[in-house]
Coordinates of C-alpha atoms in Angstrom, one line a residue:
X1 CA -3.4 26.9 -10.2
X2 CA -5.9 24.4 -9.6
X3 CA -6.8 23.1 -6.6
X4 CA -5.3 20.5 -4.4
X5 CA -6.5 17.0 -5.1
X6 CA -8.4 15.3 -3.2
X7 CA -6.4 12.9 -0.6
X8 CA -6.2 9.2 -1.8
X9 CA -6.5 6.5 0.3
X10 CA -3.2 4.1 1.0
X11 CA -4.3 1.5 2.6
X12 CA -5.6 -1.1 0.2
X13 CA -9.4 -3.1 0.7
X14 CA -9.7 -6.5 0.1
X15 CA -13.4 -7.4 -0.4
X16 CA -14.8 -11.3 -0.1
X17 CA -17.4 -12.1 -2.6
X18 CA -20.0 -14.1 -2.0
X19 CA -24.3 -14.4 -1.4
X20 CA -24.4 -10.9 -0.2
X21 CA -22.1 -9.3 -3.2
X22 CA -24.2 -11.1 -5.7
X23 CA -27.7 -8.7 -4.6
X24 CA -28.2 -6.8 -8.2
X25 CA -26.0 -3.7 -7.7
X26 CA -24.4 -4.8 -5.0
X27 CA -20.9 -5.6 -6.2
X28 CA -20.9 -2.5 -8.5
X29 CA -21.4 -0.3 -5.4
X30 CA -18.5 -2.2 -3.8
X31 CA -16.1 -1.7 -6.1
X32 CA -17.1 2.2 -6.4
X33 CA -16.6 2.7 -2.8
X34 CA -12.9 1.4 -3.0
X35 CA -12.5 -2.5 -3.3
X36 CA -9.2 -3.1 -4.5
X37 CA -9.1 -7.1 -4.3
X38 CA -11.7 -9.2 -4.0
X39 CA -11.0 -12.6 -2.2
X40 CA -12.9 -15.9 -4.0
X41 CA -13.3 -18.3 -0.7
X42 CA -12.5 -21.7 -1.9
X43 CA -13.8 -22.8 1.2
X44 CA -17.4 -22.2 -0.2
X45 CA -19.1 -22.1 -3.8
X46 CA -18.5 -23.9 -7.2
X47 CA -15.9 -23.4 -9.7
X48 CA -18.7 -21.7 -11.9
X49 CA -19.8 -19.5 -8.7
X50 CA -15.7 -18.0 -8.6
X51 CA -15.9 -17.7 -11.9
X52 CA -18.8 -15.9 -12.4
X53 CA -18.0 -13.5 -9.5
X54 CA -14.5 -12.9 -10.7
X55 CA -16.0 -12.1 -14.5
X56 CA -18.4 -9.7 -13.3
X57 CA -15.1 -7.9 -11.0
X58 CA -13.3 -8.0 -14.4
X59 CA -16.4 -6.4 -16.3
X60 CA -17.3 -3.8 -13.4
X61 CA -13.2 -2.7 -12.9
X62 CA -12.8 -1.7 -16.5
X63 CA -15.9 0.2 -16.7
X64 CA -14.8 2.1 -13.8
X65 CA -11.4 2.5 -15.2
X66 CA -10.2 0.7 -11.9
X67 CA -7.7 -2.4 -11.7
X68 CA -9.0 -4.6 -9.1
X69 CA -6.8 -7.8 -8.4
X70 CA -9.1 -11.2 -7.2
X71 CA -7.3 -13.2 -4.4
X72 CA -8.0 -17.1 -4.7
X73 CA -8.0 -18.0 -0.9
X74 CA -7.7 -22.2 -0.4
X75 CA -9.6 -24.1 2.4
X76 CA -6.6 -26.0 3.7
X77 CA -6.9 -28.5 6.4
X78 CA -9.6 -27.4 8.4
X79 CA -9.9 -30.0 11.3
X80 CA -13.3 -30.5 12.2
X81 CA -15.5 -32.7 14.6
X82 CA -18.0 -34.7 12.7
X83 CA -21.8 -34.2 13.4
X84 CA -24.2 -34.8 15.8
X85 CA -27.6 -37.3 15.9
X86 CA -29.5 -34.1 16.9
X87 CA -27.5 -31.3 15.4
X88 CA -25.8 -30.0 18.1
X89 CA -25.5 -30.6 22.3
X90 CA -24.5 -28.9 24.9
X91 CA -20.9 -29.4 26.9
X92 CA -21.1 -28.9 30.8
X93 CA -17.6 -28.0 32.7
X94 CA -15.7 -30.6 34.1
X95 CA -17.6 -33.4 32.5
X96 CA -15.7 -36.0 30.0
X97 CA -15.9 -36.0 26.3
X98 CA -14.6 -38.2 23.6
X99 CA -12.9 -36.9 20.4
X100 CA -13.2 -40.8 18.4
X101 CA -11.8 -40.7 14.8
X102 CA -13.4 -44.0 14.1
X103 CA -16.6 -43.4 15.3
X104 CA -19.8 -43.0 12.9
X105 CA -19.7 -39.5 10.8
X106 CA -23.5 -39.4 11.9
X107 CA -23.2 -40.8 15.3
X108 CA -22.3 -37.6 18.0
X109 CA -23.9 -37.3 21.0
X110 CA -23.2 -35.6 24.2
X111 CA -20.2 -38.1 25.4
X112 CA -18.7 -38.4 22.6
X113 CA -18.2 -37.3 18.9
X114 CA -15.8 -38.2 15.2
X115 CA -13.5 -36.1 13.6
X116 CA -12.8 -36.0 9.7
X117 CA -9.3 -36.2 10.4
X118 CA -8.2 -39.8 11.2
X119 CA -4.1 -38.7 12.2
X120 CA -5.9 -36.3 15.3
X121 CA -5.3 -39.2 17.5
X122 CA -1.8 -39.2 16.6
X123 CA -0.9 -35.8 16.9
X124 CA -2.1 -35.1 20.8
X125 CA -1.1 -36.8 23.8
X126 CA -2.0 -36.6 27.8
X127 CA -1.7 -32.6 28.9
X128 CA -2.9 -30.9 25.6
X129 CA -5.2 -28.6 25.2
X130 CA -7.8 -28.7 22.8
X131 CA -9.9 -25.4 21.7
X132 CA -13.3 -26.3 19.7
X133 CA -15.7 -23.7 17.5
X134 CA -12.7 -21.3 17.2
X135 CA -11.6 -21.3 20.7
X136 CA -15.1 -21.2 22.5
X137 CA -15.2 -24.7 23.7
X138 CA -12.0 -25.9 25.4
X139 CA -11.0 -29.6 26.0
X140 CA -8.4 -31.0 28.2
X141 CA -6.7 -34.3 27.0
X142 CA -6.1 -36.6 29.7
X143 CA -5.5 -39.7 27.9
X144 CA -5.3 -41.5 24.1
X145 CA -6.6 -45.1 23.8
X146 CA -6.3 -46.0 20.2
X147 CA -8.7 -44.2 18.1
X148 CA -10.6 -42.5 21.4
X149 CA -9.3 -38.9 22.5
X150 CA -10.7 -38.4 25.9
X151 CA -10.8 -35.4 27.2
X152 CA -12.0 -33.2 30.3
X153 CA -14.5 -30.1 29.5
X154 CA -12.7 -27.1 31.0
X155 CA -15.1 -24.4 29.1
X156 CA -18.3 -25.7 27.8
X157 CA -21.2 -24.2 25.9
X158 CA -22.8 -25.6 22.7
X159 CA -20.9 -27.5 20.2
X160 CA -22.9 -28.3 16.6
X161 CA -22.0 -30.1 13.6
X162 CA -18.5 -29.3 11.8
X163 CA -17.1 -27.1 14.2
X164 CA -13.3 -26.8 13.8
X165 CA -10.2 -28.3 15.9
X166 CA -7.1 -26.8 16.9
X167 CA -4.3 -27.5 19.1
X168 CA -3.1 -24.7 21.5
X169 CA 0.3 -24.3 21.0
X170 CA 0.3 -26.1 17.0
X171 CA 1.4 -29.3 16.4
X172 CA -1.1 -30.8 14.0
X173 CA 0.0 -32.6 11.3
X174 CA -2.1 -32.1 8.5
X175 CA -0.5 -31.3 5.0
X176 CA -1.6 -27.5 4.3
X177 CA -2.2 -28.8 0.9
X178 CA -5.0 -31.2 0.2
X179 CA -6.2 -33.1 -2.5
X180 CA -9.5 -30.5 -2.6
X181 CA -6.8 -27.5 -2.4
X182 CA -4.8 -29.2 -5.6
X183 CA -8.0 -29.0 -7.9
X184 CA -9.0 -25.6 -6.8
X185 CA -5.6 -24.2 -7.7
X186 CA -6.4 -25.6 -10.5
X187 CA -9.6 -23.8 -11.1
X188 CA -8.1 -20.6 -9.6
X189 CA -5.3 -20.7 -12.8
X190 CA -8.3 -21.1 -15.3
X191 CA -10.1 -18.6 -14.1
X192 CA -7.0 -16.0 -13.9
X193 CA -6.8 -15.1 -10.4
X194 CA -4.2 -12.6 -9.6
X195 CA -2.9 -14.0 -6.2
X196 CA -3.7 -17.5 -4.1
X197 CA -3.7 -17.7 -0.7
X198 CA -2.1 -20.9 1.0
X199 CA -4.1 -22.1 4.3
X200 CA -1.8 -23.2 7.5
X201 CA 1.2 -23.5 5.6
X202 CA 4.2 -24.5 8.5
X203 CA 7.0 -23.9 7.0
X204 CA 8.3 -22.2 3.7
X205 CA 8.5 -25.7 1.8
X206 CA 4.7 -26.0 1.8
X207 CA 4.8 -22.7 0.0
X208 CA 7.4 -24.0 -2.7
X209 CA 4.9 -26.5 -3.0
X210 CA 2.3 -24.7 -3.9
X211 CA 4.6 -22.5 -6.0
X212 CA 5.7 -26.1 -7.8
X213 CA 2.2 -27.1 -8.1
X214 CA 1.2 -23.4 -10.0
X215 CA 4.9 -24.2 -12.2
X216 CA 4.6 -22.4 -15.6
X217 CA 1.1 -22.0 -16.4
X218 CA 0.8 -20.0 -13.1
X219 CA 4.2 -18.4 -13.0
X220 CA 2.7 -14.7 -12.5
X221 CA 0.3 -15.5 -9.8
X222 CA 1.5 -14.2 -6.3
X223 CA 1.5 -16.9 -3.8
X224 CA 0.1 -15.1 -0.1
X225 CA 1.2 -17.5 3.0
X226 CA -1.5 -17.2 5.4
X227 CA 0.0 -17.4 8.8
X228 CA -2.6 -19.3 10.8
X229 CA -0.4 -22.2 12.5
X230 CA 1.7 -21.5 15.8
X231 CA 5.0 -23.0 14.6
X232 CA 4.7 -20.6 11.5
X233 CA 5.3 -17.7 13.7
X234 CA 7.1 -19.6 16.8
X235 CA 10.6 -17.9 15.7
X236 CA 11.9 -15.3 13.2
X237 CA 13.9 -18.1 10.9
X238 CA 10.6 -19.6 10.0
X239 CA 8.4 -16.7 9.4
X240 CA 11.1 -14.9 7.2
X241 CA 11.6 -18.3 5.3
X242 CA 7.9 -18.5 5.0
X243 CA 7.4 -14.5 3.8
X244 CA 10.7 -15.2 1.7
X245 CA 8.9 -17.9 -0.3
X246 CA 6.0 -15.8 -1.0
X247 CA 4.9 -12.9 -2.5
X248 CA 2.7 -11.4 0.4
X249 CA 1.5 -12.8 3.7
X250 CA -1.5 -12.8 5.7
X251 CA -1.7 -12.1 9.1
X252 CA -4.9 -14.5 9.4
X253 CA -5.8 -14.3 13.2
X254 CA -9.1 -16.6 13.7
X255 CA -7.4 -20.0 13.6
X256 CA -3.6 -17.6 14.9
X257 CA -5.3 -16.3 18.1
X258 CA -6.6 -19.6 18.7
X259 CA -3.2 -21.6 18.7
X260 CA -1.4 -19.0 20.4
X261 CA -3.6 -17.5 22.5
X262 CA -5.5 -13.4 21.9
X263 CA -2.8 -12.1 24.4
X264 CA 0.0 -12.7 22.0
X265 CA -1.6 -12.2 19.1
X266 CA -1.5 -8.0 19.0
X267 CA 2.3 -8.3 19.5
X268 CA 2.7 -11.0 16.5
X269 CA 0.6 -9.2 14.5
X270 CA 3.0 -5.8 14.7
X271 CA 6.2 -8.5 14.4
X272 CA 4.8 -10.0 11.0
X273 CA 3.9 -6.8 9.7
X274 CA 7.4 -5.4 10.0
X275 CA 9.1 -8.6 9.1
X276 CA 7.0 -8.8 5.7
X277 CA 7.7 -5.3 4.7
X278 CA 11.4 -5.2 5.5
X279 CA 11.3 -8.2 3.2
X280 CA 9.5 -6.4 0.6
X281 CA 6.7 -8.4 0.6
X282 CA 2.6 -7.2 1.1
X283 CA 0.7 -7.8 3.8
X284 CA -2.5 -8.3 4.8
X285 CA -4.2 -8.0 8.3
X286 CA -7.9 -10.2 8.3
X287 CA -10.4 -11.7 10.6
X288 CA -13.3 -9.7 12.0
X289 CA -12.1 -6.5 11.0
X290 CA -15.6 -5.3 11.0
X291 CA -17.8 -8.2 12.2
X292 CA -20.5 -6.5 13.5
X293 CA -21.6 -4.7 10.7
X294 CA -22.5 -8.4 9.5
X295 CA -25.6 -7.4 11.1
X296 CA -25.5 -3.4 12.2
X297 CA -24.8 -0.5 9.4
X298 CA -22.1 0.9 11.9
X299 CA -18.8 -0.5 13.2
X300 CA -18.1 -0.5 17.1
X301 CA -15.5 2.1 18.4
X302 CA -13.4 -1.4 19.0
X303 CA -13.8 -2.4 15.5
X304 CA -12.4 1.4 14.2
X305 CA -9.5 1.2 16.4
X306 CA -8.5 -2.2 15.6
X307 CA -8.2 -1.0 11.4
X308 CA -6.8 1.9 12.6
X309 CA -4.0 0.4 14.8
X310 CA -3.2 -2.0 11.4
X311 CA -2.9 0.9 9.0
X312 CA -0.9 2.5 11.5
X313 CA 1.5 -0.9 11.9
X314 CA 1.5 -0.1 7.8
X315 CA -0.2 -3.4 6.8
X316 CA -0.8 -2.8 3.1
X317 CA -4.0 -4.0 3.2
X318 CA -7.2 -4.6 5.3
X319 CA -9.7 -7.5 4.5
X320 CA -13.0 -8.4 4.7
X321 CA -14.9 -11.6 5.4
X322 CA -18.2 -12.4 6.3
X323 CA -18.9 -8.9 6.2
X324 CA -19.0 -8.7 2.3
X325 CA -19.9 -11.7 1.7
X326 CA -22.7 -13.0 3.7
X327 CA -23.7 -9.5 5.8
X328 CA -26.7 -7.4 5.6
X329 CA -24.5 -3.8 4.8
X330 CA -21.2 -5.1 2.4
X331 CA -21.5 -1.6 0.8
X332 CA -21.8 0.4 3.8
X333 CA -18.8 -1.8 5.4
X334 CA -16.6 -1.1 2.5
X335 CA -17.2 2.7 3.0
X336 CA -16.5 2.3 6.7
X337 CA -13.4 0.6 6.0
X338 CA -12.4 3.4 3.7
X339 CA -13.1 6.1 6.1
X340 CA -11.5 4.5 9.2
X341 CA -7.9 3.9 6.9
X342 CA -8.0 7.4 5.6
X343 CA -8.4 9.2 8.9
X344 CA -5.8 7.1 10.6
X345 CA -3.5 7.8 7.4
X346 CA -3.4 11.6 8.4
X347 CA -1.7 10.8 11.6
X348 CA 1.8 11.5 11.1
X349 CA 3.2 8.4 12.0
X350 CA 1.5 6.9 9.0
X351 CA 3.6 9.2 6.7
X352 CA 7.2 9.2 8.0
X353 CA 9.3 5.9 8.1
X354 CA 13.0 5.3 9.0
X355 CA 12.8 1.8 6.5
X356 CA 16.5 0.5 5.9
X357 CA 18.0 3.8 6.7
X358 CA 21.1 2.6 7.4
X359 CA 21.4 -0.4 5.7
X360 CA 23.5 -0.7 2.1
X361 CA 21.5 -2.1 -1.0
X362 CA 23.1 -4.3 -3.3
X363 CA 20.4 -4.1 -6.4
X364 CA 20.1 -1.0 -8.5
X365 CA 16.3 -1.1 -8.9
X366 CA 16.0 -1.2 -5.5
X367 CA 18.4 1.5 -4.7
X368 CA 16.7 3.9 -7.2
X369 CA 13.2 3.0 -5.8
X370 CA 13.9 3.6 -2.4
X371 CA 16.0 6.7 -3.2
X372 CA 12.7 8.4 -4.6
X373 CA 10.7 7.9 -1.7
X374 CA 13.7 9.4 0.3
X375 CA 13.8 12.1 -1.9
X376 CA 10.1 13.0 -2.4
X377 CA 9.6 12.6 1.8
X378 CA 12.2 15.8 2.1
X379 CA 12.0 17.8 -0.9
X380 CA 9.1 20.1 -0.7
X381 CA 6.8 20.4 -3.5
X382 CA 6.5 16.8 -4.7
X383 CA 2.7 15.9 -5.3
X384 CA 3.7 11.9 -6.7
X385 CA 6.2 9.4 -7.1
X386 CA 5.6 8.0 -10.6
X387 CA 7.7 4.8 -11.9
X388 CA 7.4 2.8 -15.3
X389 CA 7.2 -0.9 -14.4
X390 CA 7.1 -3.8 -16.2
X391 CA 6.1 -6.0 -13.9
X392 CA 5.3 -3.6 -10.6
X393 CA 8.2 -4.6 -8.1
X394 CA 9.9 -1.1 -8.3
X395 CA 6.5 0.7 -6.9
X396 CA 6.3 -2.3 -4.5
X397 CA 9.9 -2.0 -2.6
X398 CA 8.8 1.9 -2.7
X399 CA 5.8 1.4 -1.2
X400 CA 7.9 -0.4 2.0
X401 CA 8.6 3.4 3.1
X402 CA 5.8 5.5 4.6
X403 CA 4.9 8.5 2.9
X404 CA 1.9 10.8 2.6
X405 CA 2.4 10.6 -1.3
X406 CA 1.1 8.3 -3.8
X407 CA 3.0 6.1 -5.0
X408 CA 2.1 6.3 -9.1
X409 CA 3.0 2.2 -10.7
X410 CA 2.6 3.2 -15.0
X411 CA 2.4 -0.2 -16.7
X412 CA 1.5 -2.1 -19.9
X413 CA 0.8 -5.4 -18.0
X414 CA -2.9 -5.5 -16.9
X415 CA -1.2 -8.4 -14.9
X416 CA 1.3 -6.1 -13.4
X417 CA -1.7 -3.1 -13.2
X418 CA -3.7 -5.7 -10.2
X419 CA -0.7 -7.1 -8.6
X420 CA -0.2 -3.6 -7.8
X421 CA -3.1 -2.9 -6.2
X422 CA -2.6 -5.3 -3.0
X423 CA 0.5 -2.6 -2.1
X424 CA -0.3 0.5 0.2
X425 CA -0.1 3.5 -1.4
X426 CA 0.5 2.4 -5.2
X427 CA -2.2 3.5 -8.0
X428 CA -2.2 1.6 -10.5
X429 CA -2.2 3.0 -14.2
X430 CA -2.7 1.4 -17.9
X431 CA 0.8 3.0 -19.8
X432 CA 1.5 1.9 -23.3
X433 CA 4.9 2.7 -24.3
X434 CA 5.1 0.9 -27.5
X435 CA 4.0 3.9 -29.5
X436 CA 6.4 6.3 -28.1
X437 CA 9.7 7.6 -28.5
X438 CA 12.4 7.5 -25.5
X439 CA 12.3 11.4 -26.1
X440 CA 8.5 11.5 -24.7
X441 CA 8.7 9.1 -22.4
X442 CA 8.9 11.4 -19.3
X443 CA 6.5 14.2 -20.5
X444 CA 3.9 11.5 -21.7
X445 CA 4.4 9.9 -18.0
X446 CA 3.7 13.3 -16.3
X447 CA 0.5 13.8 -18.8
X448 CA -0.8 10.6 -17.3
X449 CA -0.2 11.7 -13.7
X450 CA -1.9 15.0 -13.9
X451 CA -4.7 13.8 -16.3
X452 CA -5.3 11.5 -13.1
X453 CA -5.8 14.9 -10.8
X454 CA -2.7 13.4 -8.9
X455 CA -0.7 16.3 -9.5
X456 CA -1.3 20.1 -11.0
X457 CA 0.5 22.9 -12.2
X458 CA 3.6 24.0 -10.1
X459 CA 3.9 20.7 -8.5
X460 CA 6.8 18.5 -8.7
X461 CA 6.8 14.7 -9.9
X462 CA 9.6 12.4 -9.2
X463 CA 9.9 9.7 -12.2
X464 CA 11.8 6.6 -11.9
X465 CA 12.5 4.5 -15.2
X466 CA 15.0 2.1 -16.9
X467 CA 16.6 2.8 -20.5
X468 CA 14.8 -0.1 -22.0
X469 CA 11.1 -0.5 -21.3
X470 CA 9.4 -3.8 -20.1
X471 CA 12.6 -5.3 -19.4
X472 CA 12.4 -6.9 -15.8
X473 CA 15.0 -5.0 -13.0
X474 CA 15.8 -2.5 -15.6
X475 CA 14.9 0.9 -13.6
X476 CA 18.1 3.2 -13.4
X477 CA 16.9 6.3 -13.2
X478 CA 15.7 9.6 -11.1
X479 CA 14.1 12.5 -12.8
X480 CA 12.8 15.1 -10.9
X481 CA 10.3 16.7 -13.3
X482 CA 8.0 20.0 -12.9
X483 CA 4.0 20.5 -13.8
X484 CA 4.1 23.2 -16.4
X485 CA 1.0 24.8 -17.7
X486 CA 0.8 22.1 -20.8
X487 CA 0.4 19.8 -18.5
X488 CA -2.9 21.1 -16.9

């Protein structure tokens, strides 16, 4: 018999590209040490730079034999302040400072400053709080007279050009679609992005929106909400009508912990996370993950346990930023990441899971898919679940139940082969079944399994399937099949 594999990592990476990816070699090494998406930042770059980086993915993945799926991630309405005669000033406590949306663009000083949004003066009133810079400067509003916010300094510091606005507590009434976020989904559709992330959506109609917006030409791109606003997450009825419009969510906790405060943020962190999976949708936990290895080859003992404590949640992925993009060790970060997930993975927590235990299922796909992972968690010997897929949702509702076992998604679709790998514990793998007869279906599925050192000799492979091939919803079966010694 041959040795056991090697233990593979569930918890998926999600990579942003950007300056520091493009360093010769850089984004090659990336990849190698376990990217699984890469995010394109909308926020910054050309159309030519996304599509240049996303190329180079494609190119890199299929030498690799890897499928790597790209996330388009839109700006959205990022409120900022305008910008400053001198570039920046400094904000004492307890002095007064105007917020004036008809004031010059150019014209800040240490009184008083614009904002690119014209409706801010609309949207606050005497009593709210305003945080600047993400939450470093705070602002007290004491009164609105016409276009003039004024406002009391209750934390000062340095404020330069650009810095973002929020409102504690939400509120703002900014469309989470702007006219800059309609032409780059354009460009994210020509350029073939698997998934697109939506920016500060509020409710789950700016997410049919956007799914509206994609309509045909984009049908097979997954929409991800990013769940940034407070009234996104201020009861369960919108966030499930918000994960419930979308294909995976994104527990985005810069501009979230800013609205609605660091001290409930852990706690609605853990509440999305379960609420996404029991919907079978992904999720993904971001912001500052890793942040000081921006600058340092090493991540603090903070930054391990915070990755840790979101693989243990079972987010299905963990992302990077800055730290990819624009840091000084993206390749070193990336292996960090990678080492942090699997160690946390080996506690047991991470591989036992009492998902819909005792709840009925009305679809058979479903049913058969969750019945594996049911089956291979208490039957010893299994080394893999396997399950042909057309388009990847049986390995994804599958995947909502922990397990110490892969979770093995064989399709023809190189569309379906990335959307799979955003889902924990799901390896993706190229199976052509055009050329083969229903009668070597199963044994050609176990080849592929074993050729992948996934499982050897004596092991047992559970395989779910449908009768008919490629055909959406169509799995109906359970096989429980054995390694034999033509396998090896």
């Amino acid at each position: 018999m041959s040795d056991r594999p090697t233990p593979l990592r569930r918890t998926k990476i999600v990579a942003t590209l950007g300056p520091a990816s493009d360093r010769e070699g850089v984004l090659e090494q990336m990849i190698a040490a376990g990217v699984d998406v890469v995010r394109l930042n909308f926020s910054h770059g050309s159309a030519d730079d996304h599509r240049r980086r996303l190329s180079a993915v494609r190119e890199i993945a299929a030498r690799q034999g890897r499928s790597v799926a790209a996330l388009g991630d839109l700006q959205g309405p990022k409120i900022r302040i305008a910008r400053f005669t001198e570039g920046k000033v400094v904000l004492e406590e307890g002095a007064p400072f105007v917020i004036d949306v008809a004031l010059d663009g150019q014209a800040g000083d240490a009184s008083r400053v614009g904002c690119d949004y014209r409706e801010l003066a609309d949207d606050v009133s005497a009593g709210d709080r305003l945080l600047l810079d993400d939450g470093r400067l705070v602002l007290d509003v004491s009164r609105v007279d016409g276009s003039a916010i004024h406002t009391t300094v209750v934390v000062g510091g340095e404020l330069s050009n650009n810095k973002g606005i929020n409102k504690q507590g939400g509120g703002l009434s900014a469309p989470a679609l702007t006219d800059k976020d309609k032409a780059d989904l354009e460009t994210a559709m020509a350029i073939g992005v698997d998934y697109l992330a939506v920016s500060f959506p509020r409710s789950a109609a700016d997410m049919q929106e956007a799914r509206a917006l994609l309509g045909e030409a984009g049908r097979e791109i997954g929409l991800v909400a990013k769940l940034e606003r407070a009234e996104a997450v201020a009861d369960d009825e919108t966030l499930d009508g918000i994960i419930e419009a979308s294909e995976a969510v994104m527990v985005a906790r810069g501009d979230l912990g800013v609205e609605i405060g660091d001290e409930a943020l852990i706690g609605t962190q853990k509440r999305i996370i379960k609420h996404a999976r029991s919907h079978n949708r992904a999720v993904i936990t971001a912001t500052q993950m890793m942040e000081s290895m921006i600058e340092s080859p090493l991540p603090t003992r903070a930054e391990v346990f915070d990755v840790a404590n979101a693989v243990l949640d079972a987010t299905d992925a963990v992302m990077l930023s800055a730290e990819t993009a624009a840091g000084d060790f993206p390749v070193e970060t990336v292996e960090a990441m990678a080492r942090v997930c699997l160690g946390a993975e080996r506690e047991r927590i991470a591989q036992s899971s009492g998902h819909r235990i005792h709840e009925g299922f009305s679809k058979i796909d479903e049913t058969i898919a969750l019945s594996a992972m049911y089956a291979a968690n208490h039957l010893s010997g299994v080394a893999a679940i396997a399950c042909m897929t057309s388009t990847g949702y049986t390995p994804l509702i599958a995947s909502r139940i922990r397990s110490g076992l892969p979770i093995v998604g064989l399709a023809h679709s190189p569309v379906a082969q990335r959307r799979m790998a955003l889902y924990r514990g799901v390896i993706s793998l190229p199976f052509d079944t055009s050329e083969m007869s229903a009668d070597e279906l199963n044994d050609q599925a176990l080849a592929r399994v074993v050729a992948q050192g996934i499982a050897v000799q004596g092991d047992h492979v559970i395989l779910t399937r449908g009768d008919h091939m490629n055909a959406h919803g169509g799995t109906n079966t359970l096989r429980i099949l054995e390694v034999e010694a033509q396998h090896e």
